[in-house]
Amino acid sequence: MSAIVRVEGLNKYFGPLHVLKDIDFEVAPTEVICIIGPSGSGKSTLLRCINFLEQPDFGVIEVGGVRVEAHGRGRAYRHKIHELRLKTGMVFQSFNLFPNMTALGNVIEGPVTVKGMDKAEALELGMHYLEKVGLADKQDEYPSRLSGGQQQRVAIARAMAMEPEVMLFDEPTSALDPELIGEVLGVMQQLVEDGMTMLTVTHEMGFARQFANRILFMDNGRIVEAGPPAQLFDNPKDERTRDFLGAITRLGSHE
Amino acid sequence: MPTPPIDSAELARFESQADQVAALQQHKQQRFQLWVYVSWVVMFAFLIFAFSGADFTIGPFRITTISLDTEFIMTYWEFIAKGVWLTILLAVLSIALAMVLALLGGLGRLSKFPPAYALATFYISLIRGTPLLLQIIFFFLALPQLGIRLPGLWAGVLALGLNYGAYMTEIMRAGIQSVGVGQREAALAIGMTQPQIMRRVVLPQALRLVIPPIGNQFIAMLKDTSLISVTGFVWELLWRAQKVGRANFRSLEALLIAAVFYWIITIMFSAAQGRLEKYMARGERTI
């Protein structure tokens, strides 16, 4: 099957800092990928380059048939980035719900404002996704009155309501109290079961082991090692992978 | 003044310690408020007394207070009072213009488009670099020399609005900047364009934040409208007070009347401002 995401020769600098080095990989439809690695290894930057929240310096990103080069100017180029963003949905570590809108308002904002969807139709769609994340009863609540776990579930519904082809999760549970992590992982598990293509930067090794088709281990701006969870977790080939996995098991993460 | 504690018999009426602590705290607060009110009344009474015209001796001291011409006050207070509406109208129209200019200025200050940034900074520098009084006189006296004759009210609104707009630009900029970068990223991620992000996400949040400081500016502007009196074309409070004061050699009385009206207006709008701030602080809601 042809890839739904292609990253070719991706390089990114923050000033003199070379944070992504010659990244190449492909993602097949319905594939679930977890990106792990030490902090500062470039995991989040990689994810953010895929929907151009960070402008890559070199390389090509392709999502759902939309190919965008790292360099470009003008209206046509900006339109391509816009198209690419419509193919992706993103969930952030800090939720970033719009505080001036209700839960339902957050979910229908994209369909109404971006896609120009009819309000009644959008409300129906919005309720569908709020139900999917188990928060239909919170439709009229403002984010400030929701728990972190509930906010993140609304954020997932907001991204899903744009019906993207690929979902990007940037440490979706890192800002949550431990007892709230489960409800968010539960929603993500449901997306996996629905066949969503997902790229997730995470420290939840349990989730990665159980649901990922492939793990990418990053260190120092490179993908050091990639493979199915059984191979990467139980039989890592690279020394850096072994060091990292050793360190997190010593710290007793949620295994 | 030491605060006598509530006696223990009274405290014993409360069952839990928490209720007792709360009662003590409330008691302290109420006493503070009470003394503030009492002091205000004393100061106010002193002010009234100072202008009462009373003249008497206590032992070796002769007490003389300022005596006002009550007949003048009774005759002319209404004429001066008629300026209240124009003063408020001037301030309302000017703050409206200033808000629009401040928003444009704030967006310009944050723009990555050089001419927009330059225009905003140029405007701010020019207005802040010259006195407000000069700007007001300019609109009334210098423009007509170029053949531009604006009606008095509009010249005043233009001068005040332009001036306050420049100062309020920084308020708007701060409000816009205080909306976190995560909000913009979340909006970009669902495919929103820059103008959509501004309109739907950033400005609603920024405006909520800038309403209290803009309220302060409005209250300051209420009094700066008096500067327009120097032009002689706008019959607002101070102009009316000066006119009848000079004509009757009763400037003291006339100015006091105007001062009282300014004070009352300010107290009223400050109270409204306080309520607005409380309302805005209540939670996340759109305006």
XYZ file of C-alpha atoms in Angstrom:
542
model
C 0.000 0.000 0.000
C 1.302 3.478 -0.760
C 2.382 5.683 2.112
C 0.070 8.300 3.569
C 2.919 10.259 5.149
C 6.340 10.692 3.576
C 9.190 12.595 5.180
C 12.212 12.957 2.904
C 15.545 14.461 3.794
C 14.075 16.594 6.576
C 16.542 18.939 8.262
C 15.721 21.634 10.800
C 17.908 24.181 12.544
C 17.128 26.407 15.510
C 19.770 29.046 14.879
C 23.062 27.145 14.924
C 21.445 24.122 16.558
C 20.891 21.242 14.147
C 17.777 19.657 15.675
C 16.652 17.331 12.876
C 19.228 15.551 10.745
C 18.314 13.859 7.450
C 15.050 12.377 8.665
C 13.482 9.905 6.210
C 10.485 7.717 6.898
C 7.114 6.691 5.581
C 3.851 5.873 7.286
C 1.302 3.500 5.791
C -2.444 4.137 6.163
C -3.860 2.971 9.522
C -0.349 2.567 10.860
C 0.252 3.652 14.452
C 3.676 5.053 15.127
C 5.102 6.054 18.471
C 8.130 8.297 18.589
C 10.216 7.947 21.720
C 13.556 9.276 22.818
C 15.264 11.503 25.386
C 14.138 15.107 25.780
C 15.768 17.428 23.273
C 16.143 14.633 20.754
C 13.838 16.402 18.259
C 10.684 14.268 18.606
C 8.269 17.161 18.996
C 10.010 19.227 16.351
C 9.683 16.348 13.913
C 5.966 16.130 14.590
C 5.544 19.887 14.275
C 7.385 19.917 10.948
C 4.857 17.474 9.510
C 2.054 20.057 9.696
C 4.402 23.007 9.253
C 3.936 24.488 12.714
C 7.694 24.537 12.351
C 9.005 25.425 8.930
C 11.507 22.741 7.867
C 14.817 24.050 6.512
C 15.428 21.258 3.999
C 13.441 18.315 2.741
C 9.950 17.435 1.623
C 6.835 16.561 3.608
C 3.994 14.686 1.982
C 0.661 13.920 3.651
C -2.272 12.369 1.830
C -0.800 13.189 -1.554
C -0.026 16.835 -0.750
C 3.684 17.396 -1.229
C 5.272 20.481 0.298
C 8.911 21.471 -0.054
C 10.785 23.109 2.796
C 11.210 26.259 0.764
C 8.623 28.296 -0.995
C 6.991 31.674 -1.197
C 3.759 33.194 -2.276
C 0.105 32.396 -2.232
C 0.279 29.007 -3.975
C 2.858 27.763 -1.471
C 0.864 28.996 1.517
C -2.208 27.332 0.090
C -0.346 24.019 -0.109
C 0.633 24.266 3.552
C -3.008 24.987 4.348
C -4.077 21.894 2.396
C -1.502 19.806 4.204
C -2.773 21.046 7.576
C -6.292 20.015 6.596
C -4.987 16.460 6.100
C -3.562 16.393 9.626
C -5.059 16.836 13.057
C -2.909 17.727 16.034
C -3.233 17.282 19.779
C -0.934 19.265 22.042
C 0.633 18.570 25.386
C -1.066 21.621 26.908
C -4.465 21.012 25.193
C -4.703 24.606 23.881
C -8.470 24.664 23.850
C -9.941 28.065 23.004
C -11.026 29.407 26.420
C -13.557 31.769 24.872
C -15.602 28.922 23.403
C -17.565 26.081 24.972
C -16.501 22.460 24.501
C -18.887 22.111 21.558
C -17.824 25.534 20.260
C -14.217 24.340 20.215
C -15.135 21.229 18.265
C -17.217 22.983 15.600
C -14.840 25.942 15.198
C -12.833 24.223 12.457
C -15.762 22.842 10.456
C -17.639 26.176 10.583
C -14.828 28.714 10.209
C -12.402 26.757 8.054
C -14.655 24.522 6.008
C -17.651 26.880 5.972
C -19.934 24.098 7.091
C -23.584 24.868 7.813
C -24.020 25.520 11.543
C -26.699 22.893 12.138
C -24.673 20.275 10.323
C -21.561 21.247 12.283
C -23.406 20.986 15.596
C -24.461 17.464 14.711
C -20.921 16.564 13.708
C -19.554 18.206 16.854
C -21.896 16.260 19.095
C -20.917 13.064 17.305
C -17.259 13.615 18.184
C -17.988 14.782 21.738
C -19.928 11.553 22.202
C -16.994 9.626 20.802
C -14.709 11.038 23.495
C -17.435 10.534 26.121
C -18.145 14.198 26.833
C -21.523 14.812 25.222
C -22.827 16.044 28.589
C -20.111 18.712 28.759
C -21.029 20.390 25.473
C -21.854 23.757 27.081
C -18.981 23.883 29.557
C -16.095 26.279 29.078
C -12.615 24.716 29.170
C -11.823 26.375 32.514
C -14.513 24.175 34.086
C -13.149 20.918 32.669
C -10.428 18.708 34.131
C -7.188 18.281 32.221
C -8.240 14.874 30.985
C -11.583 16.231 29.800
C -9.887 19.174 28.095
C -7.556 16.848 26.237
C -10.464 14.682 25.117
C -12.249 17.778 23.791
C -9.007 18.703 22.014
C -8.988 15.273 20.372
C -12.628 15.744 19.320
C -11.722 19.187 17.923
C -8.958 17.687 15.792
C -11.086 14.738 14.701
C -13.999 16.981 13.686
C -11.855 18.209 10.785
C -11.783 14.561 9.653
C -8.046 14.450 9.043
C -6.236 11.558 7.393
C -3.470 11.532 9.979
C -3.491 12.423 13.668
C -0.413 13.885 15.329
C -0.185 13.604 19.116
C 2.507 15.663 20.815
C 2.948 14.183 24.305
C -0.819 14.162 24.853
C -0.671 12.897 28.428
C 2.485 14.586 29.743
C 0.639 17.512 31.338
C -1.939 15.330 33.061
C -2.216 14.126 36.622
C -1.549 10.378 36.699
C -5.162 9.430 37.434
C -6.353 11.322 34.332
C -3.959 9.723 31.848
C -6.062 6.609 31.439
C -9.138 8.370 30.040
C -7.079 10.065 27.317
C -5.246 6.860 26.423
C -8.638 5.160 26.270
C -9.833 7.624 23.631
C -6.601 7.167 21.692
C -7.005 3.400 21.849
C -10.464 3.812 20.338
C -8.963 5.810 17.464
C -6.450 3.032 16.885
C -9.289 0.533 16.740
C -11.144 2.755 14.264
C -8.140 2.499 11.978
C -6.827 6.046 12.323
C -3.311 6.721 11.129
C -1.448 8.093 14.128
C 1.940 9.533 14.962
C 2.434 9.927 18.684
C 5.292 11.421 20.621
C 4.921 9.814 24.011
C 6.495 8.645 27.214
C 3.717 6.128 27.733
C 5.694 2.991 26.982
C 2.728 0.794 27.884
C 0.613 2.437 25.201
C 3.475 2.276 22.700
C 4.110 -1.399 23.334
C 0.463 -2.366 23.123
C -0.787 -0.307 20.190
C 2.102 0.874 18.030
C 2.874 -0.917 14.804
C 6.249 0.687 14.804
C 8.409 2.593 17.277
C 10.823 5.272 16.151
C 13.586 5.897 18.628
C 15.172 9.323 18.212
C 18.346 10.677 19.688
C 20.220 13.866 18.924
C 18.093 14.771 15.886
C 18.231 11.387 14.167
C 16.022 8.315 13.989
C 18.458 5.918 15.561
C 16.362 2.825 15.446
C 12.915 1.830 14.194
C 10.949 -1.346 14.456
C 7.935 -3.112 15.917
C 7.608 -2.713 19.694
C 8.556 -6.292 20.492
C 11.836 -5.934 18.666
C 12.684 -2.411 19.803
C 11.749 -2.833 23.450
C 12.957 -6.400 23.991
C 15.874 -6.604 21.637
C 17.226 -3.094 20.916
C 20.175 -3.100 18.558
C 21.611 0.339 19.167
C 23.427 1.158 22.354
C 21.650 4.513 22.706
C 18.273 2.764 22.566
C 19.403 0.356 25.252
C 20.644 3.237 27.427
C 17.374 5.127 27.047
C 15.172 2.129 27.760
C 17.388 1.195 30.679
C 17.070 4.705 32.106
C 13.296 4.847 31.901
C 12.760 1.414 33.397
C 15.076 2.329 36.267
C 12.943 5.431 36.839
C 9.901 3.171 36.953
C 7.737 4.655 34.210
C 4.232 3.389 33.534
C 5.161 0.017 32.135
C -7.433 52.706 66.470
C -7.172 49.253 68.084
C -9.927 46.904 67.073
C -11.702 45.422 70.075
C -12.198 41.730 69.421
C -15.629 40.211 69.362
C -16.177 39.024 72.905
C -15.892 35.332 73.569
C -19.575 34.946 74.365
C -20.372 36.143 70.884
C -17.784 33.838 69.366
C -19.144 30.862 71.229
C -22.303 31.086 69.158
C -20.321 29.618 66.275
C -19.864 25.910 66.541
C -16.807 25.166 64.485
C -13.412 26.856 64.680
C -13.621 27.588 60.968
C -16.799 29.604 61.505
C -15.175 31.489 64.369
C -12.164 32.361 62.246
C -14.446 33.484 59.433
C -16.491 35.608 61.825
C -13.372 37.287 63.205
C -12.093 37.996 59.728
C -15.407 39.446 58.611
C -15.546 41.543 61.756
C -12.098 42.998 61.022
C -13.046 43.774 57.464
C -16.271 45.458 58.460
C -14.493 47.659 61.001
C -11.985 48.702 58.355
C -14.761 49.604 55.929
C -16.624 51.481 58.634
C -13.608 53.624 59.486
C -12.984 54.356 55.838
C -16.559 55.600 55.464
C -16.374 57.671 58.658
C -13.117 59.297 57.516
C -14.600 60.093 54.133
C -17.599 61.744 55.736
C -15.363 63.780 58.062
C -13.207 64.989 55.160
C -16.259 65.770 53.090
C -17.845 67.682 55.960
C -14.632 69.659 56.387
C -14.660 70.524 52.683
C -18.279 71.718 52.895
C -17.450 73.673 56.028
C -14.485 75.331 54.323
C -16.857 76.756 51.720
C -19.744 77.434 54.086
C -19.095 81.123 54.663
C -19.232 80.580 58.436
C -17.442 83.268 60.396
C -17.150 83.042 64.182
C -14.745 83.181 67.104
C -13.807 80.477 69.549
C -11.933 82.023 72.465
C -8.962 83.888 71.026
C -9.352 82.377 67.516
C -11.371 83.840 64.723
C -12.528 81.209 62.191
C -13.205 82.494 58.713
C -14.312 80.279 55.861
C -14.771 80.930 52.186
C -18.073 82.502 51.409
C -19.751 81.650 48.123
C -22.250 83.684 46.139
C -25.290 81.414 46.446
C -27.400 83.591 44.230
C -24.901 83.147 41.387
C -24.835 79.406 41.973
C -28.613 79.145 41.924
C -28.815 81.240 38.769
C -26.116 79.572 36.717
C -25.673 75.957 37.851
C -28.167 74.773 35.285
C -26.351 76.523 32.458
C -23.124 74.778 33.483
C -24.867 71.433 34.020
C -25.971 71.456 30.404
C -22.315 70.824 29.509
C -22.333 67.429 31.258
C -23.869 65.651 28.291
C -21.465 67.177 25.824
C -18.546 66.207 28.060
C -19.747 62.605 28.204
C -20.535 62.566 24.481
C -17.057 63.874 23.657
C -15.448 61.209 25.826
C -17.580 58.371 24.431
C -16.963 59.296 20.785
C -13.256 59.894 21.417
C -12.730 56.602 23.240
C -14.511 54.788 20.394
C -12.160 56.364 17.848
C -9.191 55.713 20.143
C -10.083 52.021 20.468
C -10.189 51.568 16.707
C -6.870 53.382 16.273
C -5.321 51.487 19.190
C -6.377 48.163 17.709
C -4.912 49.070 14.318
C -1.818 50.469 16.027
C -1.432 47.365 18.170
C -1.744 45.081 15.144
C 0.754 47.283 13.308
C 3.225 47.117 16.188
C 3.076 43.315 15.972
C 3.083 43.131 12.183
C 5.938 41.547 10.267
C 5.033 43.737 7.274
C 7.539 46.637 7.497
C 5.254 49.473 6.295
C 2.548 48.486 8.804
C 5.063 48.375 11.647
C 6.575 51.667 10.507
C 3.200 53.387 10.236
C 2.233 52.288 13.749
C 5.492 53.344 15.375
C 5.521 56.630 13.438
C 2.006 57.455 14.617
C 2.826 56.625 18.231
C 6.058 58.607 18.178
C 4.456 61.663 16.580
C 1.492 61.772 18.961
C 3.456 60.971 22.097
C 6.150 63.434 21.113
C 3.821 66.446 21.114
C 1.556 67.865 23.839
C -2.128 67.017 23.842
C -3.037 70.675 24.257
C -1.030 71.568 21.162
C -2.766 68.835 19.183
C -6.181 70.112 20.239
C -5.386 73.711 19.317
C -3.891 72.463 16.051
C -7.167 70.893 14.995
C -9.124 74.045 15.832
C -6.755 76.784 14.678
C -4.163 75.349 12.285
C -6.440 73.222 10.123
C -8.763 76.117 9.200
C -5.690 77.937 7.863
C -5.407 75.074 5.360
C -9.049 75.486 4.479
C -10.188 72.510 6.562
C -13.003 73.534 8.867
C -14.342 70.754 11.028
C -17.367 71.226 13.275
C -16.112 71.870 16.816
C -17.280 68.559 18.258
C -15.603 66.538 15.532
C -12.353 68.440 15.732
C -12.325 67.730 19.464
C -13.123 64.046 19.009
C -10.435 63.736 16.350
C -7.792 65.362 18.536
C -8.628 63.383 21.672
C -9.176 60.117 19.807
C -5.885 60.364 17.938
C -4.020 61.167 21.132
C -5.535 58.466 23.326
C -5.342 55.977 20.454
C -1.567 56.320 20.438
C -1.282 55.693 24.178
C -3.773 52.835 24.098
C -1.852 51.093 21.317
C 0.432 49.621 23.947
C -2.569 48.319 25.907
C -3.905 46.593 22.790
C -0.486 45.218 21.898
C -0.066 43.780 25.390
C -3.560 42.286 25.229
C -2.897 40.624 21.884
C 0.499 39.369 23.018
C -0.887 37.934 26.210
C -2.829 35.352 24.198
C -0.488 32.394 24.303
C 1.327 31.054 21.268
C -0.371 27.697 21.903
C -3.698 29.273 20.956
C -2.371 30.337 17.567
C -0.790 26.928 17.000
C -3.998 25.116 17.853
C -5.870 27.351 15.409
C -3.255 26.848 12.689
C -3.410 23.099 13.217
C -7.124 23.016 12.369
C -6.370 25.024 9.248
C -7.395 28.532 10.277
C -5.898 31.460 8.373
C -4.236 34.426 10.084
C -7.276 36.725 9.776
C -9.549 33.946 11.073
C -7.216 33.359 14.021
C -7.250 37.077 14.852
C -11.005 37.398 14.607
C -12.100 34.168 16.236
C -9.365 33.279 18.710
C -6.965 36.095 19.571
C -9.099 39.244 19.646
C -11.967 37.831 21.732
C -9.434 36.823 24.380
C -7.380 40.004 24.086
C -10.392 42.329 24.297
C -11.531 40.667 27.489
C -8.165 41.536 28.997
C -7.948 45.126 27.796
C -11.438 46.244 28.849
C -10.407 47.182 32.419
C -7.401 49.316 31.367
C -9.459 50.902 28.605
C -12.053 51.780 31.255
C -9.303 53.610 33.120
C -8.375 55.493 29.977
C -12.004 56.466 29.501
C -12.192 57.904 33.000
C -8.995 59.875 32.394
C -10.395 61.094 29.098
C -13.605 62.343 30.729
C -11.479 64.981 32.398
C -9.181 65.655 29.456
C -12.212 66.729 27.415
C -11.966 69.930 29.454
C -8.858 70.861 27.460
C -11.130 71.431 24.492
C -12.633 74.403 26.325
C -9.576 76.484 25.373
C -10.700 76.541 21.770
C -13.993 78.208 22.658
C -15.941 76.225 20.088
C -17.312 73.382 22.172
C -19.715 74.232 24.948
C -18.735 71.514 27.363
C -18.563 71.736 31.159
C -15.436 73.769 31.673
C -16.156 76.170 28.800
C -19.575 76.939 30.270
C -18.145 77.412 33.747
C -15.458 79.777 32.496
C -17.937 81.753 30.417
C -20.394 82.558 33.214
C -17.611 82.819 35.779
C -15.733 85.490 33.868
C -18.838 87.391 32.833
C -19.977 87.740 36.465
C -16.579 87.852 38.184
C -17.591 84.653 39.940
C -14.978 82.222 38.621
C -14.559 80.587 42.033
C -18.213 79.555 42.188
C -18.392 78.601 38.515
C -15.277 76.423 38.628
C -16.450 74.748 41.823
C -19.716 73.849 40.141
C -17.848 72.354 37.186
C -15.487 70.494 39.543
C -18.430 68.975 41.402
C -19.922 67.733 38.133
C -16.610 66.236 36.958
C -16.247 64.540 40.304
C -19.747 63.081 40.229
C -19.328 61.825 36.656
C -15.999 60.233 37.560
C -17.412 58.525 40.640
C -20.281 57.147 38.582
C -18.096 55.802 35.797
C -15.540 54.445 38.274
C -18.291 52.469 39.965
C -19.432 51.150 36.599
C -15.829 50.295 35.784
C -15.478 48.382 39.047
C -18.567 46.324 38.261
C -17.355 45.643 34.746
C -14.009 44.420 36.063
C -15.713 42.106 38.519
C -17.905 40.766 35.734
C -14.945 40.218 33.439
C -12.984 38.453 36.174
C -15.824 36.035 36.762
C -14.780 33.435 34.277
C -14.239 32.535 30.725
C -16.886 34.117 28.618
C -17.005 36.108 25.466
C -17.884 39.754 25.628
